[in-house]
Short mmCIF file of C-alpha atoms in Angstrom, two decimals:
data_model
loop_
_atom_site.label_atom_id
_atom_site.label_comp_id
_atom_site.label_asym_id
_atom_site.label_seq_id
_atom_site.Cartn_x
_atom_site.Cartn_y
_atom_site.Cartn_z
CA MET A 28 92.94 39.48 -29.64
CA ASP A 29 89.30 40.42 -29.20
CA ALA A 30 86.66 38.52 -31.14
CA LEU A 31 85.74 40.24 -34.37
CA ALA A 32 82.15 41.09 -35.19
CA THR A 33 80.55 39.51 -38.23
CA VAL A 34 80.75 42.79 -40.17
CA ASP A 35 84.48 42.94 -39.46
CA TRP A 36 84.97 39.40 -40.80
CA GLU A 37 82.94 40.27 -43.90
CA ARG A 38 85.14 43.29 -44.50
CA ARG A 39 88.38 41.32 -43.97
CA ILE A 40 87.29 38.51 -46.30
CA GLY A 41 86.25 41.05 -48.92
CA GLU A 42 89.62 42.79 -48.66
CA GLN A 43 91.43 39.47 -49.08
CA VAL A 44 89.33 38.54 -52.11
CA ARG A 45 89.95 41.95 -53.70
CA ALA A 46 93.71 41.82 -53.02
CA LEU A 47 94.02 38.34 -54.50
CA ARG A 48 91.91 39.27 -57.53
CA ILE A 49 94.16 42.25 -58.21
CA ALA A 50 97.32 40.17 -57.66
CA LEU A 51 96.01 37.71 -60.27
CA LEU A 52 95.41 40.63 -62.67
CA LEU A 53 91.68 39.96 -62.90
CA ASP A 54 89.06 42.67 -63.10
CA GLN A 55 85.75 42.26 -61.32
CA SER A 56 83.85 41.34 -64.48
CA GLU A 57 86.25 38.56 -65.40
CA LEU A 58 86.27 37.02 -61.92
CA ALA A 59 82.49 37.31 -61.68
CA ASP A 60 82.07 35.59 -65.06
CA ARG A 61 84.40 32.76 -64.07
CA ALA A 62 82.59 32.32 -60.74
CA ASN A 63 79.18 32.44 -62.46
CA ILE A 64 78.00 35.38 -60.35
CA SER A 65 77.15 38.97 -61.21
CA ARG A 66 79.75 41.71 -61.02
CA ARG A 67 77.50 43.49 -58.57
CA THR A 68 77.51 40.43 -56.28
CA LEU A 69 81.31 40.29 -56.40
CA SER A 70 81.53 44.01 -55.69
CA SER A 71 79.30 43.55 -52.66
CA LEU A 72 81.52 40.71 -51.40
CA GLU A 73 84.68 42.77 -51.85
CA ARG A 74 83.14 45.74 -49.99
CA GLY A 75 82.20 43.50 -47.08
CA ASP A 76 78.50 44.14 -47.56
CA GLY A 77 77.66 40.49 -46.98
CA SER A 78 77.39 37.56 -49.29
CA THR A 79 76.05 34.05 -49.44
CA LEU A 80 78.23 31.10 -48.62
CA ALA A 81 77.70 29.80 -52.17
CA THR A 82 79.11 33.04 -53.58
CA VAL A 83 82.16 32.90 -51.33
CA ILE A 84 82.80 29.27 -52.31
CA ARG A 85 82.50 30.05 -56.04
CA VAL A 86 84.87 33.00 -55.83
CA VAL A 87 87.40 31.20 -53.61
CA ARG A 88 87.49 28.23 -55.99
CA VAL A 89 88.11 30.46 -59.03
CA LEU A 90 90.88 32.22 -57.12
CA GLY A 91 92.49 28.83 -56.45
CA ARG A 92 92.27 29.14 -52.68
CA GLU A 93 90.35 25.99 -51.75
CA GLU A 94 92.70 25.65 -48.76
CA TRP A 95 90.81 28.58 -47.21
CA LEU A 96 87.69 26.41 -47.26
CA GLU A 97 89.54 23.27 -46.18
CA SER A 98 90.91 25.13 -43.15
CA LEU A 99 87.32 25.38 -41.89
CA ASP A 100 87.03 21.57 -41.64
CA PRO A 101 87.70 20.62 -37.99
CA VAL A 102 87.63 16.88 -38.69
CA GLY A 103 89.72 16.60 -41.83
CA THR A 104 89.60 13.23 -43.54
CA GLY A 105 88.61 11.28 -40.44
CA PRO A 106 85.09 10.34 -39.38
CA SER A 107 82.56 13.12 -39.00
CA PRO A 108 81.37 14.17 -35.54
CA ILE A 109 78.03 12.50 -36.31
CA GLU A 110 79.77 9.21 -37.15
CA LEU A 111 81.77 9.39 -33.92
CA LEU A 112 78.56 9.91 -31.97
CA ARG A 113 76.91 6.96 -33.71
CA ARG A 114 79.87 4.73 -32.90
CA GLN A 115 79.78 5.82 -29.28
CA ARG A 116 76.07 5.05 -28.99
CA ARG A 117 76.61 1.52 -30.35
CA LYS A 118 79.09 0.64 -27.61
CA PRO A 119 77.65 -0.63 -24.36
CA ALA A 120 78.12 1.75 -21.51
CA ARG A 121 81.00 0.96 -19.20
CA PRO A 122 79.86 0.05 -15.71
CA THR A 123 80.52 2.66 -13.09
CA ARG A 124 82.23 1.56 -9.93
CA VAL A 125 80.41 2.34 -6.75
CA PRO A 126 82.71 2.85 -3.78
CA ARG A 127 82.02 0.60 -0.80
CA ASN A 128 81.81 1.94 2.68
CA ARG A 129 84.32 0.29 4.94
#
């Protein structure tokens, strides 16, 4: 599958939000109120016209789909990439063997 452009992802996410909102029998005003955003902002998200990450997070949480956000976490509950790097830097470097000419 070819990589999708950002506008395509925005449209797909908006369609998913709209479909879930409708499945939960919520109108835009009710979801917007629960997410503490304006109805116009929600409408923009659902149309795929762009949105802030904060808006997406608020809406996703109200829709009960936190697993969408958790699926973005490449590390999970383990150490963060920064912590792994810090640990690696604390260890002394392993000596490199130099081959001898015979």
